[in-house]
XYZ file of C-alpha atoms in Angstrom:
494
model
C -109.613 112.122 -81.785
C -108.578 112.099 -78.162
C -105.301 110.391 -78.981
C -104.572 112.884 -81.737
C -105.412 115.752 -79.420
C -103.082 114.378 -76.740
C -100.267 114.049 -79.203
C -100.682 117.569 -80.484
C -100.944 118.956 -76.964
C -97.771 117.207 -75.865
C -95.838 118.807 -78.724
C -97.392 122.251 -78.586
C -97.580 122.874 -74.808
C -95.312 121.519 -72.063
C -96.717 119.074 -69.540
C -96.688 119.778 -65.808
C -93.494 117.786 -65.264
C -91.765 119.665 -68.062
C -92.888 122.966 -66.533
C -91.400 122.022 -63.189
C -88.139 120.941 -64.771
C -87.940 124.132 -66.787
C -88.599 126.342 -63.768
C -85.942 124.480 -61.783
C -83.457 124.864 -64.630
C -84.072 128.608 -64.827
C -83.640 129.043 -61.075
C -80.482 126.950 -61.092
C -79.106 128.957 -64.016
C -79.917 132.238 -62.282
C -78.231 131.084 -59.079
C -75.131 129.902 -60.938
C -74.868 133.259 -62.716
C -75.008 135.065 -59.363
C -72.338 132.771 -57.897
C -70.083 133.204 -60.918
C -70.458 136.979 -60.715
C -69.619 136.984 -56.999
C -66.641 134.665 -57.504
C -65.301 136.992 -60.191
C -65.782 139.934 -57.841
C -63.844 138.146 -55.093
C -60.953 137.351 -57.436
C -60.784 140.954 -58.671
C -60.808 142.299 -55.109
C -58.073 139.855 -54.065
C -55.997 140.925 -57.044
C -56.584 144.586 -56.212
C -55.494 143.909 -52.625
C -52.153 142.653 -53.922
C -52.550 139.054 -52.716
C -50.889 136.355 -54.822
C -52.797 133.356 -56.112
C -51.091 131.052 -53.581
C -52.031 133.141 -50.539
C -54.578 130.533 -49.470
C -52.663 127.282 -49.998
C -55.099 124.794 -48.569
C -58.082 125.735 -50.749
C -56.490 127.549 -53.641
C -58.612 127.988 -56.730
C -61.722 126.315 -55.350
C -65.186 127.840 -55.230
C -67.843 126.604 -52.897
C -71.502 127.200 -53.648
C -74.790 125.442 -53.093
C -74.929 121.879 -54.400
C -77.797 120.010 -56.063
C -79.149 116.579 -55.400
C -79.940 114.024 -58.115
C -83.404 115.434 -58.757
C -82.021 118.887 -59.534
C -83.314 120.539 -56.388
C -81.163 123.241 -54.888
C -79.723 122.680 -51.453
C -79.293 125.638 -49.123
C -75.925 124.403 -47.809
C -73.284 122.027 -49.227
C -73.220 118.467 -48.033
C -70.484 117.669 -45.552
C -69.169 114.752 -47.587
C -68.690 116.908 -50.660
C -66.917 119.588 -48.653
C -64.558 117.052 -47.073
C -63.811 115.333 -50.377
C -63.130 118.703 -51.995
C -60.705 119.597 -49.220
C -58.971 116.234 -49.586
C -58.562 116.766 -53.329
C -56.977 120.128 -52.598
C -54.605 118.662 -50.037
C -53.365 115.811 -52.233
C -52.857 118.063 -55.259
C -49.130 118.466 -55.747
C -49.447 121.925 -57.302
C -51.881 123.438 -54.835
C -49.069 125.487 -53.255
C -46.982 127.449 -55.668
C -43.216 127.432 -55.371
C -41.225 130.439 -54.197
C -39.758 132.932 -56.592
C -36.049 133.601 -56.424
C -36.639 137.076 -54.992
C -38.809 135.633 -52.186
C -36.202 133.300 -50.693
C -34.003 134.084 -47.684
C -30.943 133.978 -49.946
C -32.085 137.346 -51.288
C -30.638 140.067 -49.023
C -33.828 142.167 -49.001
C -35.947 139.184 -48.021
C -33.687 138.205 -45.133
C -33.642 141.778 -43.862
C -37.454 141.821 -43.799
C -37.529 138.501 -41.941
C -35.024 139.788 -39.376
C -36.904 143.050 -38.947
C -40.177 141.213 -38.318
C -38.332 138.848 -35.977
C -36.924 141.743 -33.943
C -40.426 143.195 -33.600
C -41.769 139.867 -32.369
C -38.878 139.254 -29.951
C -39.065 142.729 -28.416
C -42.837 142.544 -28.002
C -42.633 139.011 -26.637
C -40.099 140.095 -24.006
C -42.270 143.045 -23.023
C -45.441 140.955 -22.599
C -43.594 138.251 -20.645
C -42.382 140.899 -18.182
C -45.970 142.168 -17.824
C -47.253 138.705 -16.850
C -47.535 139.236 -13.120
C -50.025 138.135 -10.482
C -53.356 139.943 -10.898
C -52.898 140.774 -14.592
C -55.746 140.040 -17.006
C -55.091 138.010 -20.143
C -57.461 140.278 -22.096
C -55.451 143.384 -21.233
C -52.156 141.642 -21.968
C -53.363 140.411 -25.373
C -54.639 143.882 -26.296
C -51.330 145.377 -25.182
C -49.373 142.899 -27.304
C -51.466 143.523 -30.429
C -51.152 147.280 -30.032
C -47.384 147.055 -29.594
C -47.004 144.779 -32.631
C -49.141 147.086 -34.756
C -47.294 150.244 -33.762
C -43.871 148.691 -34.290
C -44.861 147.322 -37.704
C -46.306 150.658 -38.834
C -43.057 152.345 -37.842
C -40.957 150.488 -40.453
C -40.910 150.981 -44.247
C -43.213 153.985 -44.017
C -42.396 155.257 -47.478
C -41.798 151.902 -49.189
C -44.263 150.888 -51.890
C -45.078 147.737 -53.791
C -43.267 147.971 -57.155
C -46.100 146.141 -58.925
C -49.153 147.957 -57.571
C -47.616 151.184 -56.297
C -49.442 150.797 -52.980
C -47.716 151.135 -49.589
C -45.889 148.022 -48.416
C -48.135 145.794 -46.323
C -46.955 145.001 -42.811
C -48.694 144.191 -39.580
C -49.822 141.329 -37.354
C -49.703 137.835 -38.837
C -50.887 136.121 -35.651
C -52.695 137.916 -32.795
C -51.276 137.804 -29.299
C -52.530 134.801 -27.336
C -51.925 134.055 -23.654
C -52.877 130.556 -22.531
C -52.683 129.606 -18.856
C -51.932 126.230 -17.222
C -53.949 123.449 -18.945
C -54.876 125.642 -21.938
C -52.326 125.207 -24.712
C -53.070 127.793 -27.407
C -55.398 130.298 -29.113
C -56.724 131.937 -25.939
C -57.246 135.623 -26.717
C -60.342 136.937 -24.900
C -62.802 139.283 -26.547
C -64.918 140.007 -23.452
C -63.821 140.474 -19.868
C -65.802 137.363 -18.956
C -63.497 135.234 -21.106
C -60.327 136.603 -19.506
C -58.169 134.813 -16.954
C -56.572 136.577 -13.986
C -52.997 135.380 -13.559
C -51.970 133.850 -10.243
C -48.460 133.307 -8.831
C -46.624 130.333 -10.392
C -49.143 129.945 -13.236
C -47.780 128.333 -16.417
C -48.300 130.922 -19.164
C -47.829 130.406 -22.907
C -47.378 133.634 -24.912
C -47.694 133.419 -28.710
C -47.656 136.171 -31.354
C -46.495 136.980 -34.880
C -45.795 139.850 -37.276
C -45.039 140.225 -40.974
C -43.225 142.722 -43.168
C -44.188 142.731 -46.843
C -45.939 139.387 -46.372
C -42.976 137.546 -44.812
C -44.403 136.116 -41.555
C -42.535 135.461 -38.312
C -44.090 133.893 -35.194
C -42.781 132.802 -31.807
C -44.097 131.337 -28.546
C -42.609 131.030 -25.073
C -43.628 129.484 -21.755
C -42.987 131.317 -18.491
C -43.961 131.001 -14.822
C -45.770 133.919 -13.220
C -43.663 135.365 -10.384
C -45.167 136.286 -7.048
C -44.903 139.717 -5.435
C -41.487 139.079 -3.936
C -40.052 137.881 -7.222
C -41.335 140.949 -9.042
C -39.652 143.247 -6.499
C -36.311 141.484 -6.884
C -36.626 141.044 -10.646
C -36.425 137.237 -10.548
C -38.603 134.781 -12.423
C -41.392 132.712 -10.942
C -41.081 129.186 -9.635
C -42.808 126.178 -11.222
C -45.992 125.113 -9.415
C -44.786 121.494 -9.207
C -41.837 119.265 -10.169
C -43.949 117.897 -13.029
C -44.338 121.413 -14.466
C -40.573 121.959 -14.223
C -39.927 118.635 -15.964
C -42.384 119.593 -18.719
C -40.658 122.948 -19.227
C -37.244 121.289 -19.528
C -38.588 118.586 -21.852
C -40.077 121.124 -24.275
C -37.011 123.347 -24.010
C -34.496 120.633 -24.846
C -36.727 119.090 -27.531
C -36.791 122.453 -29.284
C -33.049 122.861 -28.760
C -32.341 119.460 -30.324
C -34.686 120.198 -33.218
C -32.961 123.488 -34.023
C -29.499 121.939 -33.783
C -30.328 119.124 -36.222
C -32.348 121.205 -38.706
C -29.775 121.156 -41.501
C -29.935 120.859 -45.296
C -30.570 117.202 -46.092
C -32.330 116.391 -42.818
C -35.509 114.301 -43.142
C -38.664 115.191 -41.243
C -39.217 111.611 -40.013
C -35.745 111.556 -38.444
C -36.436 114.891 -36.749
C -39.705 113.513 -35.382
C -37.831 110.560 -33.905
C -35.330 112.977 -32.366
C -38.121 114.960 -30.667
C -39.771 111.799 -29.340
C -36.515 110.397 -27.977
C -35.679 113.703 -26.260
C -39.027 113.988 -24.479
C -38.852 110.304 -23.514
C -35.880 111.150 -21.278
C -38.296 113.004 -18.956
C -40.655 110.537 -17.194
C -44.284 111.565 -16.888
C -44.088 113.995 -19.816
C -45.650 113.256 -23.207
C -45.889 115.137 -26.478
C -49.190 116.676 -27.519
C -50.672 115.140 -30.650
C -51.177 117.076 -33.861
C -48.433 119.684 -33.319
C -46.737 120.568 -36.620
C -43.644 122.535 -37.536
C -44.300 124.073 -40.947
C -42.222 125.616 -43.649
C -42.986 129.322 -43.978
C -43.194 131.301 -47.198
C -44.372 134.713 -48.229
C -48.075 135.100 -47.349
C -48.079 131.481 -46.121
C -47.743 130.941 -42.397
C -48.118 127.131 -42.532
C -46.849 125.549 -45.725
C -47.349 121.991 -46.919
C -43.866 120.843 -45.852
C -44.104 119.987 -42.169
C -42.543 118.063 -39.292
C -44.909 116.361 -36.872
C -43.859 116.215 -33.235
C -45.101 112.675 -32.667
C -46.495 110.104 -35.054
C -49.466 107.959 -34.078
C -49.494 104.737 -36.079
C -50.836 102.167 -33.609
C -54.337 103.533 -33.069
C -56.967 105.514 -34.873
C -57.063 108.265 -35.859
C -53.609 107.772 -37.375
C -51.393 110.857 -37.540
C -48.407 111.115 -39.844
C -47.097 113.438 -42.556
C -45.553 112.972 -45.967
C -41.810 112.693 -46.540
C -40.029 116.059 -46.535
C -36.362 116.926 -46.804
C -35.001 120.173 -45.390
C -33.191 122.265 -47.984
C -30.937 125.265 -47.941
C -32.632 128.654 -48.107
C -35.838 127.648 -46.322
C -37.610 129.308 -43.398
C -39.302 127.067 -40.842
C -41.648 127.775 -37.949
C -40.805 125.131 -35.345
C -43.292 124.148 -32.653
C -43.026 121.748 -29.713
C -45.721 121.213 -27.059
C -45.811 118.760 -24.137
C -48.185 118.024 -21.284
C -48.157 116.375 -17.882
C -51.528 114.700 -18.529
C -51.872 110.982 -19.204
C -53.518 111.582 -22.598
C -51.850 113.395 -25.473
C -55.202 114.311 -27.024
C -56.466 117.886 -26.797
C -60.025 119.114 -26.541
C -61.871 122.392 -26.887
C -62.876 124.466 -23.875
C -66.257 124.078 -22.184
C -67.428 127.452 -23.472
C -66.106 126.608 -26.960
C -64.803 130.146 -27.346
C -63.220 130.891 -30.714
C -61.883 134.360 -31.409
C -59.185 133.744 -34.040
C -60.147 133.293 -37.685
C -58.486 133.183 -41.084
C -59.867 133.770 -44.544
C -59.897 130.792 -46.908
C -60.531 130.677 -50.650
C -64.096 129.394 -50.503
C -66.713 131.784 -51.864
C -70.409 131.732 -51.125
C -73.555 133.822 -51.013
C -73.609 136.329 -48.165
C -77.096 137.422 -47.162
C -75.940 140.116 -44.705
C -74.215 143.366 -45.596
C -72.076 142.986 -42.470
C -70.533 139.871 -44.023
C -69.517 141.813 -47.135
C -68.081 144.608 -44.994
C -66.071 142.167 -42.874
C -64.841 140.367 -45.990
C -63.604 143.641 -47.431
C -61.900 144.446 -44.121
C -60.142 141.064 -44.090
C -58.782 141.583 -47.613
C -57.608 145.103 -46.839
C -56.002 144.671 -43.412
C -55.465 140.992 -42.510
C -54.964 139.412 -45.962
C -54.545 135.647 -45.535
C -53.207 135.722 -41.953
C -55.106 134.822 -38.763
C -56.754 137.730 -36.972
C -58.913 138.629 -34.009
C -62.075 140.762 -34.129
C -60.509 142.943 -31.443
C -58.084 144.280 -34.059
C -60.964 145.832 -36.014
C -61.963 149.498 -35.593
C -65.535 148.231 -35.040
C -65.172 144.895 -33.236
C -68.881 144.218 -32.694
C -69.747 144.688 -36.366
C -66.801 142.504 -37.301
C -68.028 139.707 -35.027
C -71.462 139.945 -36.645
C -69.901 139.694 -40.077
C -67.745 136.761 -38.969
C -70.860 134.825 -37.983
C -72.128 135.205 -41.559
C -68.761 134.212 -43.008
C -68.622 131.133 -40.754
C -72.058 129.989 -41.955
C -70.818 130.334 -45.529
C -67.591 128.424 -44.664
C -65.506 131.353 -45.895
C -63.279 131.561 -42.808
C -61.364 128.970 -40.816
C -61.612 129.018 -37.024
C -58.798 128.477 -34.510
C -60.510 127.023 -31.414
C -58.981 127.174 -27.949
C -57.319 123.817 -27.185
C -56.611 122.384 -23.750
C -55.813 119.207 -21.871
C -57.576 117.990 -18.732
C -57.821 120.405 -15.855
C -55.314 119.859 -13.088
C -52.473 119.299 -15.562
C -50.268 121.793 -17.384
C -49.033 122.254 -20.932
C -45.736 123.782 -22.053
C -44.971 125.121 -25.501
C -42.018 126.631 -27.367
C -42.108 127.959 -30.916
C -39.576 129.822 -33.032
C -38.867 130.846 -36.609
C -35.496 129.850 -38.088
C -33.737 130.236 -41.421
C -31.838 127.226 -42.773
C -28.594 128.178 -44.470
C -25.672 126.197 -45.802
C -23.498 126.100 -42.669
C -25.862 127.228 -39.948
C -29.437 127.617 -38.808
C -30.222 131.149 -37.676
C -32.899 132.183 -35.226
C -35.221 134.742 -36.832
C -37.481 134.993 -33.763
C -38.094 133.016 -30.603
C -34.539 132.517 -29.396
C -34.551 130.085 -26.503
C -34.267 131.873 -23.146
C -31.820 131.054 -20.390
C -32.893 128.347 -17.968
C -34.007 129.775 -14.643
C -32.411 128.339 -11.474
C -35.933 127.948 -10.078
C -36.754 125.460 -12.844
C -33.591 123.406 -12.337
C -34.073 123.263 -8.586
C -37.732 122.262 -8.860
C -37.212 119.572 -11.506
C -37.062 115.973 -10.379
C -35.106 114.845 -13.459
C -31.385 115.275 -13.946
C -30.692 116.923 -17.291
C -28.543 114.659 -19.510
C -25.040 115.930 -20.136
C -25.444 115.919 -23.929
C -28.267 118.458 -23.603
C -26.171 121.008 -21.701
C -24.188 122.362 -24.686
C -25.078 125.992 -25.498
C -27.233 126.465 -28.576
C -25.031 129.193 -30.074
C -22.051 126.834 -30.331
C -24.026 124.502 -32.555
C -26.140 126.942 -34.572
C -23.241 128.313 -36.606
C -20.622 125.802 -37.628
C -18.752 128.472 -39.583
C -18.648 130.943 -36.693
C -17.670 128.166 -34.272
C -14.713 127.158 -36.453
C -13.615 130.801 -36.709
C -13.811 131.134 -32.937
C -11.693 127.993 -32.480
C -9.075 129.324 -34.918
C -9.055 132.668 -33.111
C -8.632 131.002 -29.724
C -5.806 128.869 -31.081
C -4.079 132.004 -32.430
C -4.357 133.726 -29.069
C -2.891 130.714 -27.264
C 0.051 130.494 -29.642
C 0.712 134.237 -29.278
C 0.785 133.984 -25.489
């Protein structure tokens, strides 16, 4: 009787374990439906914003939500191992970054004109900010001035142009906020508060970095200068290096970039270019390359493509650092980057305050529990697209910072932390954007400046003779041959 009753009860009514499993299944199903609905909403908003599917190359097509353990219980946040393995799968996927269309390559006249226009905006703004770097200036004010100048110059071009596909106005603006890093700080220093700012002192080593885009074609550049003192400002001369080591570092980075641009030709291999950079810097004793610095191929909406050139390979100690084989081809645009330091260690570290003010949207989607996160996400899609940005660029910076905290918890934005070497040492950096063509490599932005006599007099290293050739004579083989033929004609006429 009891056994029969138990059997009937087990078939007619669920047991406690079955009830728990059923309730868990319903909650999991409800959560998955909410995530799928939000992911669809994100894709529709991205499509409405005019962003292509390859705008977020590193995590394209992936959706991140809450994971479950083996018992079916829902976890509030994804496990780190799963997140890392998912990122690795994205990085090793050969098709994770779509190829360029024919009308998006520099060989197209409209594309090259947009690159050059964005490059002129960056160069003019970079020159203006470098002249403003004087003793007593605040890095916060200089960064705000640079962003405002970039924004106004970008809004002044293609005012009536529209996207032929969507009919919306052509997108243009800042693709990398203005950063001013002083002395031992290498990059990504753009203060939000006055307490984070640095007051420039005479002979400080200042790295200025910024970028702009026109119709999604990004151009960035960086330059290292020495802050002049009061007397230099009055006479219009540049500042002097604080030490011979700083002058040697400036020359090492300068000539490493010069050699890299000269040898960036169709058919060049990234490993050979890395060896060239290492051998150039090795000619300057006491100067070493900073680890992890990459020169990336640039495409539309992609500021750092998968094809890259690493400045220095680390194969003898962990963590190993190397990149895959890449061959430079005609019709490509590259963002070149070289950074050196006078410190004994090439490894960088974050600042003591761990300040991070630059972020970039990735393709991960998650549940946002704050309305400020949704508002900031909509702002990113509308104004910054897939490029790095600073909360200072927002009309409501404080609300944007609150929304960024929610997006960071959901792993929906990538952070660009401030990197530095040990205090007491200096870092020097040069970056430029170039277009590789059949017979020449053309500077789009970040043309190397003239070497100041102060730097040459302060340096303790004699510059090798093979480094002294002007860059312009090597950049354009076709123009150089025409010039030689013209000179020969003039000589024969005389």
